[in-house]
N, CA, C and O atoms as CSV, one atom per row, in Angstrom:
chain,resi,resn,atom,element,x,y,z
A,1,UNK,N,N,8.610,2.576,21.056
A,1,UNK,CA,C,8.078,3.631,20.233
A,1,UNK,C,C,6.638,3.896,20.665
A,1,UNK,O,O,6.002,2.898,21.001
A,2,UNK,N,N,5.967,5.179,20.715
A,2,UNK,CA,C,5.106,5.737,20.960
A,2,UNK,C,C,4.233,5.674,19.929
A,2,UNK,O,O,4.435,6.490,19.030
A,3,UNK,N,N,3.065,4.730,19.774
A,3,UNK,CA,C,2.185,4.664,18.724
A,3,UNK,C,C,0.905,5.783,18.710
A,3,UNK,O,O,0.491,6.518,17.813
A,4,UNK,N,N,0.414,5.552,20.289
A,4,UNK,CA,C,-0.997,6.043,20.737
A,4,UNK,C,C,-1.142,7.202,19.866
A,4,UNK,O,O,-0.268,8.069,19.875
A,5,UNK,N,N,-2.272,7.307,19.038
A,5,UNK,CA,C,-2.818,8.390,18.530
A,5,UNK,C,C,-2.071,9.060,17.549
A,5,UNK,O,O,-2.199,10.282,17.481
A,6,UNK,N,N,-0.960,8.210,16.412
A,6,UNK,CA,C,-0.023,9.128,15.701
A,6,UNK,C,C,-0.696,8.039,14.385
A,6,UNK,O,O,-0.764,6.814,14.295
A,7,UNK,N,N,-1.171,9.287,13.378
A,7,UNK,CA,C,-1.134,9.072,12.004
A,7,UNK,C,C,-0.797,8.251,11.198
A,7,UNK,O,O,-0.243,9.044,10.436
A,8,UNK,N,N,-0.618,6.937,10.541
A,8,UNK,CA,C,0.407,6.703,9.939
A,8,UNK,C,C,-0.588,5.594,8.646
A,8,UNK,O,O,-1.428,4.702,8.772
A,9,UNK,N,N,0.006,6.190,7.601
A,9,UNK,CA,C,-0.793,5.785,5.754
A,9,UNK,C,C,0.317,4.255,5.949
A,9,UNK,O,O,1.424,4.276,6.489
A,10,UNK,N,N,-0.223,3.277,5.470
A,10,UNK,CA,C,-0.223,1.657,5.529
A,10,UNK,C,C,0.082,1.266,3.651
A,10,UNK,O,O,-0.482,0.223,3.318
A,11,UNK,N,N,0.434,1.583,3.136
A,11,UNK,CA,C,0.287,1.009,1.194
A,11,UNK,C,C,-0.055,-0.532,1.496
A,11,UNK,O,O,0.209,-1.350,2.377
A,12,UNK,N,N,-0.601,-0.502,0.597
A,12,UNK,CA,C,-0.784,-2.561,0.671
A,12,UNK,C,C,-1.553,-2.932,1.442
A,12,UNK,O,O,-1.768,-4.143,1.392
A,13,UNK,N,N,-2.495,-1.953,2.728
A,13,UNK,CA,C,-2.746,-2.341,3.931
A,13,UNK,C,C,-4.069,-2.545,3.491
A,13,UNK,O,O,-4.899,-2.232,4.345
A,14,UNK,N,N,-4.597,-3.030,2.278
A,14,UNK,CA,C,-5.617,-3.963,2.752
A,14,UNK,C,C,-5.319,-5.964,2.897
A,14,UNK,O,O,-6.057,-6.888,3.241
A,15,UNK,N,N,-4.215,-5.906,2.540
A,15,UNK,CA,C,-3.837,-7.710,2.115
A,15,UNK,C,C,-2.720,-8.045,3.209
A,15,UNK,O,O,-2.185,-7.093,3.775
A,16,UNK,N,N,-2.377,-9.229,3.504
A,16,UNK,CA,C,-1.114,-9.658,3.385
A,16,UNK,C,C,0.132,-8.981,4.742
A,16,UNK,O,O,-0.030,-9.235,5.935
A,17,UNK,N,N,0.686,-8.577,4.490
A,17,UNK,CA,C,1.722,-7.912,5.565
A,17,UNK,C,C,1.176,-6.323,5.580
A,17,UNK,O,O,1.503,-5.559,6.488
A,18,UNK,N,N,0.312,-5.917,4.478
A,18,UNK,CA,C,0.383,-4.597,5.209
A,18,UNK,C,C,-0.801,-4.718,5.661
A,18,UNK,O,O,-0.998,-3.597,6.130
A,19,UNK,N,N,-1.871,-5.411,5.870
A,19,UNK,CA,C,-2.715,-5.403,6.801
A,19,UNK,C,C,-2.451,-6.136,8.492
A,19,UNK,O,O,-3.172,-6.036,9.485
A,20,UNK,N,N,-1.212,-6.828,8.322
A,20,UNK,CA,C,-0.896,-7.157,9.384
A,20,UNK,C,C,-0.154,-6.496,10.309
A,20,UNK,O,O,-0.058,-6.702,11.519
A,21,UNK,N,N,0.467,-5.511,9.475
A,21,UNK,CA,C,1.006,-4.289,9.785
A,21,UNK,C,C,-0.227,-3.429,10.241
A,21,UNK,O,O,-0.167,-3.229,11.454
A,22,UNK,N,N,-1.018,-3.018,9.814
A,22,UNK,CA,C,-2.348,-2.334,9.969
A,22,UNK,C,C,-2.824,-2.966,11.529
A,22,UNK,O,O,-2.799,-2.196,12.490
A,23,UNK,N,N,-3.140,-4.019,11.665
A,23,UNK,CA,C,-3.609,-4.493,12.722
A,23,UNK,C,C,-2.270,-4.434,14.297
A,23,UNK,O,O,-2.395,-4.615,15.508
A,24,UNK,N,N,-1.319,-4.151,13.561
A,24,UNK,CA,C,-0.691,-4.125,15.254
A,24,UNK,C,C,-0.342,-2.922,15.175
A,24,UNK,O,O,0.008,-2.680,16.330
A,25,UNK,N,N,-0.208,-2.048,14.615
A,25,UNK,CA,C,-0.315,-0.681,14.735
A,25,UNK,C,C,-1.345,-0.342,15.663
A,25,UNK,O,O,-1.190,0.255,16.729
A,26,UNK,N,N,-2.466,-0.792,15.148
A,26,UNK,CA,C,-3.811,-0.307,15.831
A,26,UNK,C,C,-4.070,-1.136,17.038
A,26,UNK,O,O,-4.937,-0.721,17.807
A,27,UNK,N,N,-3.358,-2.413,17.367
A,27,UNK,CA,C,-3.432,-2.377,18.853
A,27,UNK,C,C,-2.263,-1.399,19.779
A,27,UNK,O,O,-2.103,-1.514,20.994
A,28,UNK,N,N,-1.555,-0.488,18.937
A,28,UNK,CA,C,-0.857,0.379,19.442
A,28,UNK,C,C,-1.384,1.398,20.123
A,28,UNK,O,O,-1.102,2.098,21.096
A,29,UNK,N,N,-2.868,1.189,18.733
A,29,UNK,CA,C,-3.423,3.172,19.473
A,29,UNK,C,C,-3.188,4.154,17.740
A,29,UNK,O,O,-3.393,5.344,17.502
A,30,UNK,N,N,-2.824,3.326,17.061
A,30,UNK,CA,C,-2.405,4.032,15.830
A,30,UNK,C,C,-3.568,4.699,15.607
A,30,UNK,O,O,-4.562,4.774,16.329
A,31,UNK,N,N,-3.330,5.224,14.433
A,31,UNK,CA,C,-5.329,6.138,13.930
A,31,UNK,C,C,-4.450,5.857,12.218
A,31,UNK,O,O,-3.474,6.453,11.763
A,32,UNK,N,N,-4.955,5.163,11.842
A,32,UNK,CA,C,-4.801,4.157,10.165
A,32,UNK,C,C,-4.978,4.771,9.118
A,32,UNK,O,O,-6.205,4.772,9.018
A,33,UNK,N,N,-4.555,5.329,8.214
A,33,UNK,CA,C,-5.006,5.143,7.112
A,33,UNK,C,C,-4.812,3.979,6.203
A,33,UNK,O,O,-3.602,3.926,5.984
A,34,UNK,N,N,-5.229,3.326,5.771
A,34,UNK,CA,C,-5.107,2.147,4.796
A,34,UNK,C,C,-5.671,2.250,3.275
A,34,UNK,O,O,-6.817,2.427,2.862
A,35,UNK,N,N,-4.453,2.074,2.610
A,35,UNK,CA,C,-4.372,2.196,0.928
A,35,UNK,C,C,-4.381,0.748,0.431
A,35,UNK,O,O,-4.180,-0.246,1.129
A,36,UNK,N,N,-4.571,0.770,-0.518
A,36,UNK,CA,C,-4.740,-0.262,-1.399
A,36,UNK,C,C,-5.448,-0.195,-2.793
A,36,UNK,O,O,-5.548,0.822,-3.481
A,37,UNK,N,N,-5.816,-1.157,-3.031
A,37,UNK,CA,C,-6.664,-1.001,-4.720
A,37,UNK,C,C,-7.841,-1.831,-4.802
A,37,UNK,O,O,-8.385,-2.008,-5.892
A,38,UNK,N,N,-8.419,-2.519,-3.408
A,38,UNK,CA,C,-9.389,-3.560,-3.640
A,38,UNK,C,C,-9.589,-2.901,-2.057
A,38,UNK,O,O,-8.912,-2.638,-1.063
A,39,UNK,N,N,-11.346,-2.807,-2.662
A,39,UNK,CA,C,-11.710,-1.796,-1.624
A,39,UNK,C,C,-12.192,-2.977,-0.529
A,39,UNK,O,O,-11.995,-2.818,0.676
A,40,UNK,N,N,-12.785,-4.071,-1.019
A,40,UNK,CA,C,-13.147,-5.278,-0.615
A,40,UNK,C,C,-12.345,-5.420,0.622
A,40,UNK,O,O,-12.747,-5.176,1.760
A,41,UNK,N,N,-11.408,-5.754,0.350
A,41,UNK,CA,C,-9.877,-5.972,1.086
A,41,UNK,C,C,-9.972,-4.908,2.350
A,41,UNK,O,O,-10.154,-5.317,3.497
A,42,UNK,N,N,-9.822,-3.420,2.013
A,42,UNK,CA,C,-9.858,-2.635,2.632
A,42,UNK,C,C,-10.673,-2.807,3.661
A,42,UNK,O,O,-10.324,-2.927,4.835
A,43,UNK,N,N,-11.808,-2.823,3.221
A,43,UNK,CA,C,-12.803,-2.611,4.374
A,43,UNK,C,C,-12.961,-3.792,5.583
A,43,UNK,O,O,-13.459,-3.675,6.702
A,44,UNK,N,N,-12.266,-5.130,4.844
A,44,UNK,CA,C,-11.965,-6.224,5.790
A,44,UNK,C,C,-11.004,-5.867,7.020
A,44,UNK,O,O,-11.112,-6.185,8.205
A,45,UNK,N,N,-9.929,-5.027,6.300
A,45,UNK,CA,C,-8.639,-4.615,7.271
A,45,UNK,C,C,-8.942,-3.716,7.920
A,45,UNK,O,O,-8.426,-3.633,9.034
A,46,UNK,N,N,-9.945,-2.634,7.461
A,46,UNK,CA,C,-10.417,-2.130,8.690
A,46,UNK,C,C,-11.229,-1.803,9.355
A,46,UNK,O,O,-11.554,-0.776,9.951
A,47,UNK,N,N,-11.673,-3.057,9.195
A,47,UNK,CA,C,-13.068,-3.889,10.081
A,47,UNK,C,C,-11.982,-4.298,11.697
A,47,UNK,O,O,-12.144,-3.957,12.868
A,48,UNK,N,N,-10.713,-5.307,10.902
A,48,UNK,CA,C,-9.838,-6.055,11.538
A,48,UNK,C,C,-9.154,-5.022,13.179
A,48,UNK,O,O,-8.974,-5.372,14.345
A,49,UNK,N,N,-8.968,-3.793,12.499
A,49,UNK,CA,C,-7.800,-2.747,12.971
A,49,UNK,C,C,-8.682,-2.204,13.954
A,49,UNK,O,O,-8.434,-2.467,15.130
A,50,UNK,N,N,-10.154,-1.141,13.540
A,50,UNK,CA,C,-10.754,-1.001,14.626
A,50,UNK,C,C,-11.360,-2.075,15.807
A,50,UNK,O,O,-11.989,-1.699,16.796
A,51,UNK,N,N,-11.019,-3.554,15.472
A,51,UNK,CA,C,-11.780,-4.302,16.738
A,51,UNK,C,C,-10.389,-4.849,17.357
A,51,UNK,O,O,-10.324,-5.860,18.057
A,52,UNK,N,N,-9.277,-4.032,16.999
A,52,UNK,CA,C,-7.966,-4.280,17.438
A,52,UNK,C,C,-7.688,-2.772,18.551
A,52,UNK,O,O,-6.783,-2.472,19.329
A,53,UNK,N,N,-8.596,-2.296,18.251
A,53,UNK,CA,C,-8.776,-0.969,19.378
A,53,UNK,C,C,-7.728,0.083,18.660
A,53,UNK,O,O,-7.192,0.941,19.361
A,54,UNK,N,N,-7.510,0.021,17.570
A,54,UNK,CA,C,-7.226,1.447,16.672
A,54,UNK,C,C,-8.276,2.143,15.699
A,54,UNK,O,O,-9.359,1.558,15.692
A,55,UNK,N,N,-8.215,3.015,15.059
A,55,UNK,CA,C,-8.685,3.805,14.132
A,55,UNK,C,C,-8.281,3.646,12.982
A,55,UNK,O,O,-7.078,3.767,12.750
A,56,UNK,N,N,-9.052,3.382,12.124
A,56,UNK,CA,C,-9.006,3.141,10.578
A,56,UNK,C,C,-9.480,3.478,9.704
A,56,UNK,O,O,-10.691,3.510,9.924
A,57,UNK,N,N,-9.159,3.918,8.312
A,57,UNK,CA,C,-9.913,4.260,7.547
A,57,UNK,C,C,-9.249,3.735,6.269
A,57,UNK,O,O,-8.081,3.355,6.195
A,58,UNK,N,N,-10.301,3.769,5.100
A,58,UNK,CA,C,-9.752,2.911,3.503
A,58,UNK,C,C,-9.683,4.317,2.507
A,58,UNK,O,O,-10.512,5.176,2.207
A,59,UNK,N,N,-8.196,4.070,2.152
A,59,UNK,CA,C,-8.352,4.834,0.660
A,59,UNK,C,C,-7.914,4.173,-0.526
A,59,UNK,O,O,-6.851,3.563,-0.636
A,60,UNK,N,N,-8.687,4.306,-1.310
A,60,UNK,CA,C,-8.739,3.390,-2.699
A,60,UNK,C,C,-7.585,4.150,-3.559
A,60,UNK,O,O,-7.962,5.139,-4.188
A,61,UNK,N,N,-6.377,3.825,-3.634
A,61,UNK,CA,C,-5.238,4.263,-4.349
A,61,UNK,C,C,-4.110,3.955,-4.956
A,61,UNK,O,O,-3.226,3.539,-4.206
A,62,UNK,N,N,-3.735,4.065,-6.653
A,62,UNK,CA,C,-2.650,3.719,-7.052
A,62,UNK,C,C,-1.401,4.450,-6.762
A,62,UNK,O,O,-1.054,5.521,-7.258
A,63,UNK,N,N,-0.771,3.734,-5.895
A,63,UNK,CA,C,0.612,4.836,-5.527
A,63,UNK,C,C,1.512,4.481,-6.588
A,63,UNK,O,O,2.636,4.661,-6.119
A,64,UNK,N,N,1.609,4.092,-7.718
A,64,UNK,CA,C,2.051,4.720,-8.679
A,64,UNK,C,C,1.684,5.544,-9.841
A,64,UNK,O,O,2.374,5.658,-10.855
A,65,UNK,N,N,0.435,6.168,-9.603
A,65,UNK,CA,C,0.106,7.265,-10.132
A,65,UNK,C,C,0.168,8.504,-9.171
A,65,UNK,O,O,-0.428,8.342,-8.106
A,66,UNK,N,N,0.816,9.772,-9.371
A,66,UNK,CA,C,1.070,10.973,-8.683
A,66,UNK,C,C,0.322,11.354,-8.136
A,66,UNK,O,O,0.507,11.544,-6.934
A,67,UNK,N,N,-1.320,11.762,-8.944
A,67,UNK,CA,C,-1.947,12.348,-8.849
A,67,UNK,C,C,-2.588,11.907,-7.955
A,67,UNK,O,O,-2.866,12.757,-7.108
A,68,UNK,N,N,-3.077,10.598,-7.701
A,68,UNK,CA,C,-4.010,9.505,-7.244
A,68,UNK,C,C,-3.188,9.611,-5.384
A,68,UNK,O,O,-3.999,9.640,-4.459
A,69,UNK,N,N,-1.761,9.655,-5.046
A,69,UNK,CA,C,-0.704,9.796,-4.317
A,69,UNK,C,C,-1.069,11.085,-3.191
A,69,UNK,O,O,-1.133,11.265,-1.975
A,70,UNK,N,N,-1.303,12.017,-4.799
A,70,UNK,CA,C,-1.011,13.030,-3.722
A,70,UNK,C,C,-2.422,14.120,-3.200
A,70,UNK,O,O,-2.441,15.124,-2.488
A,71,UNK,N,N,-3.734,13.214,-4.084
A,71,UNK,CA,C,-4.638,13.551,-3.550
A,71,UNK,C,C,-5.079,12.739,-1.910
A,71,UNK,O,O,-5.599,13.272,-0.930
A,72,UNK,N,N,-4.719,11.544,-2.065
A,72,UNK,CA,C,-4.591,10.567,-1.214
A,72,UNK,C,C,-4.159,11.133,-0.056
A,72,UNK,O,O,-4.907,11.143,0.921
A,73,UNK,N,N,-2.473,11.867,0.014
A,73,UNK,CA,C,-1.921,12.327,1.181
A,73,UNK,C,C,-2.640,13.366,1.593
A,73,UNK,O,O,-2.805,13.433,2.811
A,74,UNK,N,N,-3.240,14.413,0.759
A,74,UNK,CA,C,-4.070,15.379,1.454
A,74,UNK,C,C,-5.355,15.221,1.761
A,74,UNK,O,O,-5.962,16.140,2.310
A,75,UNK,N,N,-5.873,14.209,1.499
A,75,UNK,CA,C,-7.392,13.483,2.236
A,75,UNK,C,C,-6.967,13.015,4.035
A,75,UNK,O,O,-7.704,13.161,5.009
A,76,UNK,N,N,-5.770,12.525,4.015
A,76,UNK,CA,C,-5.600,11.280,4.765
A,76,UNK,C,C,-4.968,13.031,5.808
A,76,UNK,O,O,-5.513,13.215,6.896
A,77,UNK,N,N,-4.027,13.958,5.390
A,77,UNK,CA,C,-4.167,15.092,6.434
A,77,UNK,C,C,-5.259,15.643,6.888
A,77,UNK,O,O,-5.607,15.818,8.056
A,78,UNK,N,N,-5.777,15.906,5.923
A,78,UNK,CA,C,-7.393,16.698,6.360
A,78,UNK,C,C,-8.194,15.323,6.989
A,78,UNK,O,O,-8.751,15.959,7.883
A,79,UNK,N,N,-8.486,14.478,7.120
A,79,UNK,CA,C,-8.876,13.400,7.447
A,79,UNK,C,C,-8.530,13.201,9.091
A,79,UNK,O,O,-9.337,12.863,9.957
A,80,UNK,N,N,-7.282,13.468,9.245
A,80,UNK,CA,C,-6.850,12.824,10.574
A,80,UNK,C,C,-6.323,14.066,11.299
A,80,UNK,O,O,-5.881,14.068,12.448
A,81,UNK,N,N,-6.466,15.557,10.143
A,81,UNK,CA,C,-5.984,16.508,10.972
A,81,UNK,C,C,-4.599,16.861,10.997
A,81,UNK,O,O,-4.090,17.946,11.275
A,82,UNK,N,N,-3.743,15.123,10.459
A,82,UNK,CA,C,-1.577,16.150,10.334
A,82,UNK,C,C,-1.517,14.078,9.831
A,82,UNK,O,O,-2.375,13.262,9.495
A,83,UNK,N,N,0.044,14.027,10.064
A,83,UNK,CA,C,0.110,12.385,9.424
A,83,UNK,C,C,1.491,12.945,10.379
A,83,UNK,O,O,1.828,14.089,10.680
A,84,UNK,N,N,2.045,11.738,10.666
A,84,UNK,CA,C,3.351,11.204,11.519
A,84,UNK,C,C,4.378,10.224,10.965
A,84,UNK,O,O,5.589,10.119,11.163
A,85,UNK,N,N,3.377,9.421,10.083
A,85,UNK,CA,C,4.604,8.159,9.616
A,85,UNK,C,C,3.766,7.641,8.257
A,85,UNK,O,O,2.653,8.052,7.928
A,86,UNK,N,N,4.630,6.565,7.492
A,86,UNK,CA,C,4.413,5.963,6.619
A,86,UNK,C,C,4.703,4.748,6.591
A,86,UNK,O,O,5.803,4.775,7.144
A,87,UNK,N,N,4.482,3.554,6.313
A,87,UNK,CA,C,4.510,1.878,6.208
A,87,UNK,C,C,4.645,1.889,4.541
A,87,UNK,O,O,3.565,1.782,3.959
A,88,UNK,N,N,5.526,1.976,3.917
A,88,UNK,CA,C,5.626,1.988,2.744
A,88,UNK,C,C,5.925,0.326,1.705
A,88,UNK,O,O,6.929,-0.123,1.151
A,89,UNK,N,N,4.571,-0.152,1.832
A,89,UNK,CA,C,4.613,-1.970,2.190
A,89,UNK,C,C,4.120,-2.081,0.623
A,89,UNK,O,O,4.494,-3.139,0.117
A,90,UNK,N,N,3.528,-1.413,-0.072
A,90,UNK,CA,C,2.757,-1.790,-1.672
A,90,UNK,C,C,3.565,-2.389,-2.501
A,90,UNK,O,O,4.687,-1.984,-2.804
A,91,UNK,N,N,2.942,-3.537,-2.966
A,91,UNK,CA,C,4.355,-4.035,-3.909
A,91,UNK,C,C,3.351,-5.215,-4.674
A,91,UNK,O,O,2.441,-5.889,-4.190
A,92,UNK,N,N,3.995,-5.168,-6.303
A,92,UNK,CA,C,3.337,-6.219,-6.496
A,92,UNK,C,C,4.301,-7.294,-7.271
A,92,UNK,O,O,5.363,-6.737,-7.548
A,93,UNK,N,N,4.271,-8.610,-7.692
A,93,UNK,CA,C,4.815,-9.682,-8.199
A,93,UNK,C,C,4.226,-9.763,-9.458
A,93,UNK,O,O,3.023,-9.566,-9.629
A,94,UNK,N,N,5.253,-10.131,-10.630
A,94,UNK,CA,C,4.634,-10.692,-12.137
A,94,UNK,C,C,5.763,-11.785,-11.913
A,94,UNK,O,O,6.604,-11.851,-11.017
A,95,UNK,N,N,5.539,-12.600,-12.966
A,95,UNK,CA,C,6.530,-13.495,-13.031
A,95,UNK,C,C,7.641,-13.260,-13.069
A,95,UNK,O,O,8.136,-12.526,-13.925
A,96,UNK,N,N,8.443,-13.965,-11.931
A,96,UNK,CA,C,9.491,-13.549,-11.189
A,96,UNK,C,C,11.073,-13.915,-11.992
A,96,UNK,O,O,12.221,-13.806,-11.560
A,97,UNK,N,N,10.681,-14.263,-12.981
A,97,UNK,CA,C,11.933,-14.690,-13.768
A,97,UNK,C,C,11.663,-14.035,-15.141
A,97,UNK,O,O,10.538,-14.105,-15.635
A,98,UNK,N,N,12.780,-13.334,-15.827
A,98,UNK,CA,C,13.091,-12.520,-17.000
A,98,UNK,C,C,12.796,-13.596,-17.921
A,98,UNK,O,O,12.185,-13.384,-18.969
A,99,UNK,N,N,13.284,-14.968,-17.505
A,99,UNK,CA,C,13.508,-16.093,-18.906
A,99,UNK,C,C,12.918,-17.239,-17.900
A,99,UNK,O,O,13.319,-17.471,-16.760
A,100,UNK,N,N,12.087,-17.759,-18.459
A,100,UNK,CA,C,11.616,-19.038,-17.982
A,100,UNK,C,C,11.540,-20.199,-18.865
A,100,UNK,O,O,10.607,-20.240,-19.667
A,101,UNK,N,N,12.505,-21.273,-18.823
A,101,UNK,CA,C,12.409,-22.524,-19.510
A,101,UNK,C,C,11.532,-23.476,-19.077
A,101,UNK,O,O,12.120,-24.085,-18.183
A,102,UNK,N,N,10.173,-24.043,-19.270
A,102,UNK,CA,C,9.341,-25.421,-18.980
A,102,UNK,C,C,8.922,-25.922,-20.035
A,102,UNK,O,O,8.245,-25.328,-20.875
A,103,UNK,N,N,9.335,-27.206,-20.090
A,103,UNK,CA,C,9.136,-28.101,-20.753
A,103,UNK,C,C,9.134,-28.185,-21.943
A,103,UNK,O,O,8.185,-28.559,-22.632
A,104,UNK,N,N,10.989,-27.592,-22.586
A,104,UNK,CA,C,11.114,-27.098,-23.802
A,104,UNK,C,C,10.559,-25.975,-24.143
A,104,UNK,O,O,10.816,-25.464,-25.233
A,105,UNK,N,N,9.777,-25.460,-23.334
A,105,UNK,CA,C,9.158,-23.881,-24.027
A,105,UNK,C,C,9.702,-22.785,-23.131
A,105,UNK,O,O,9.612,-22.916,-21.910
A,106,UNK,N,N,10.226,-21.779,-23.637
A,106,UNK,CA,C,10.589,-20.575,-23.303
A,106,UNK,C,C,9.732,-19.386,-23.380
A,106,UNK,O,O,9.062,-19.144,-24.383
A,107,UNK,N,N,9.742,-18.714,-22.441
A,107,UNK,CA,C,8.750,-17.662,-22.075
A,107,UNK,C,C,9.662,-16.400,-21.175
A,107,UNK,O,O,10.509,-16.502,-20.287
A,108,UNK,N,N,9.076,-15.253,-21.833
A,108,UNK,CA,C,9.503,-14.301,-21.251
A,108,UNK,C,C,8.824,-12.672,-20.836
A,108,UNK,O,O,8.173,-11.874,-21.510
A,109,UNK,N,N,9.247,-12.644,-19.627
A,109,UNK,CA,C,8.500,-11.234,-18.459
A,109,UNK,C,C,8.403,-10.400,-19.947
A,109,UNK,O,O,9.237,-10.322,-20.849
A,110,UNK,N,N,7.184,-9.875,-19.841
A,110,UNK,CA,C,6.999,-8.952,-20.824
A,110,UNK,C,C,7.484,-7.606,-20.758
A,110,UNK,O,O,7.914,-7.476,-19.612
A,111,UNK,N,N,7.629,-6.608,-21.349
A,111,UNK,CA,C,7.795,-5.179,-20.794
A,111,UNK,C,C,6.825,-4.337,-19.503
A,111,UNK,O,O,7.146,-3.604,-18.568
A,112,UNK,N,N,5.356,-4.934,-20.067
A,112,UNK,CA,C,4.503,-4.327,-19.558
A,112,UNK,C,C,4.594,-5.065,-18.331
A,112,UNK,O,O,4.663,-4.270,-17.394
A,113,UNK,N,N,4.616,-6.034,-18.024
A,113,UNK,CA,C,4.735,-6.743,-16.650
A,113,UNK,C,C,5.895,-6.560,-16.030
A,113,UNK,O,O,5.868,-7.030,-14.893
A,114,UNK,N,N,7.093,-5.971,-16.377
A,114,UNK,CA,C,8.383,-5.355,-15.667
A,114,UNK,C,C,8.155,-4.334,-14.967
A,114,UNK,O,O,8.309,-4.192,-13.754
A,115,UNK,N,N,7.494,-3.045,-16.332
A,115,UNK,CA,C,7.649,-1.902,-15.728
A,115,UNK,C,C,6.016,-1.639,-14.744
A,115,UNK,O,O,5.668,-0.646,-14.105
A,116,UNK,N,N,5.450,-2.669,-14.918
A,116,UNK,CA,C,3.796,-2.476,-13.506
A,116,UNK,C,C,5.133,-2.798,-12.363
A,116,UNK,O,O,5.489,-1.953,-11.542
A,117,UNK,N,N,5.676,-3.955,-12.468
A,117,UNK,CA,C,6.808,-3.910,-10.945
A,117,UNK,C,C,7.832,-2.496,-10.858
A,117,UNK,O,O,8.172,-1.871,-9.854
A,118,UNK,N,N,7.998,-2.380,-11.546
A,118,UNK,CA,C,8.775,-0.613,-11.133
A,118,UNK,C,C,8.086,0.330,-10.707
A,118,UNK,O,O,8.421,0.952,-9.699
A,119,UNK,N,N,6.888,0.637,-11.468
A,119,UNK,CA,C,5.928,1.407,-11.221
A,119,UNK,C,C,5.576,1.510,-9.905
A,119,UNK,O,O,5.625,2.538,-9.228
A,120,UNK,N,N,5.103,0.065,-9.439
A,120,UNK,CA,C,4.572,0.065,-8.027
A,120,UNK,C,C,5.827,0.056,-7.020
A,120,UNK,O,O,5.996,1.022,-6.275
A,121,UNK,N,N,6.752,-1.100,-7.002
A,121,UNK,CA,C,7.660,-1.004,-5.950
A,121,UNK,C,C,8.745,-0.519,-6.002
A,121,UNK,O,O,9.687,-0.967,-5.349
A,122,UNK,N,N,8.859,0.779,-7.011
A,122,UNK,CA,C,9.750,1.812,-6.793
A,122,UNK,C,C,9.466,3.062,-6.624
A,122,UNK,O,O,9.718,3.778,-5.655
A,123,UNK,N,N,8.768,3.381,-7.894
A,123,UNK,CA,C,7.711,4.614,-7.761
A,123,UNK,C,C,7.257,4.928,-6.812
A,123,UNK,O,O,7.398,5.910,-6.082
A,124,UNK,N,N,6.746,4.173,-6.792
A,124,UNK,CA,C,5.334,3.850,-5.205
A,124,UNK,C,C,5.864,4.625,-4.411
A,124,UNK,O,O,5.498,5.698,-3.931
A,125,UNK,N,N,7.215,3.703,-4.239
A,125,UNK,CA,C,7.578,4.131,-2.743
A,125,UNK,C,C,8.188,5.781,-2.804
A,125,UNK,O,O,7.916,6.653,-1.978
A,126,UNK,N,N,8.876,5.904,-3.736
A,126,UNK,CA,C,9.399,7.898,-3.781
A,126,UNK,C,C,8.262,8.097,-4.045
A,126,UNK,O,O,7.843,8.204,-2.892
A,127,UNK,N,N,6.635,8.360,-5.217
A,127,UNK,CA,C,5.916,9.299,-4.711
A,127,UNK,C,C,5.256,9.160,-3.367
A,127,UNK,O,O,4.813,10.271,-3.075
A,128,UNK,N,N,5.072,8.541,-2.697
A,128,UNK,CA,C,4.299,7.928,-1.227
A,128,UNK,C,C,5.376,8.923,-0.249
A,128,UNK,O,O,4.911,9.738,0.548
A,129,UNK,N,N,6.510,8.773,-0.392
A,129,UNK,CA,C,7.736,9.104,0.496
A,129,UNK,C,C,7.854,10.499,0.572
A,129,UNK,O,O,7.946,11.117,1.633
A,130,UNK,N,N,7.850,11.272,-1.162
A,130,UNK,CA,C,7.742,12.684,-1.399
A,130,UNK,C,C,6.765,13.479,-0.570
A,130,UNK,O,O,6.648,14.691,-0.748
């Protein structure tokens, strides 16, 4: 696949796999955008990406909010000029079990901690995708 010089928005890409994703892209030749929510992060990854001999840049964004999505995608066009691809990597973990039994005590995933995991790693990914 032909990386050199093609567009492509990273979710997650300041942490973890999508910054690792971020970084071999950009020894491709990629030109980065990188999302996330911790700008901290961001600016580490693409500190990482440009001394990997790609192009990078940070946008501070909840891809499960629309608005936040789809101002994002039209920064990151006007930004780079057009977009080519997507790494659709954002995802987050709450406690991974509905019912948890320790040590005689029972505990359970709250609503609000279900639907932040839908939000992000479903949502995410159709508005990001849209």
């Amino acid at each position: 696949m032909h990386l050199q010089d093609k567009v492509i928005i990273v979710t997650g890409g300041g942490q973890g796999l999508g910054r690792a994703m971020g970084e071999y892209l950009a020894s491709k030749g990629a030109r980065l955008a990188l999302v996330d929510l911790n700008q901290e992060r961001l600016d580490e990854a693409v500190a990482a990406c440009k001394a990997g001999g790609g192009e990078a840049r940070a946008y501070l964004c909840n891809v499960a909010n629309e608005e936040q999505v789809s101002d994002m995608v039209t920064r990151v066009a006007e930004d780079f000029g057009g977009l080519h691809g997507l790494v659709n990597n954002a995802g987050i973990l709450r406690d991974g079990l509905l019912l948890k039994v320790k040590d005689g005590e029972i505990s359970k995933m709250s609503l609000a901690q279900w639907q932040a995991v839908i939000d992000v790693n479903l949502t995410g990914v159709f508005l990001c995708t849209r």
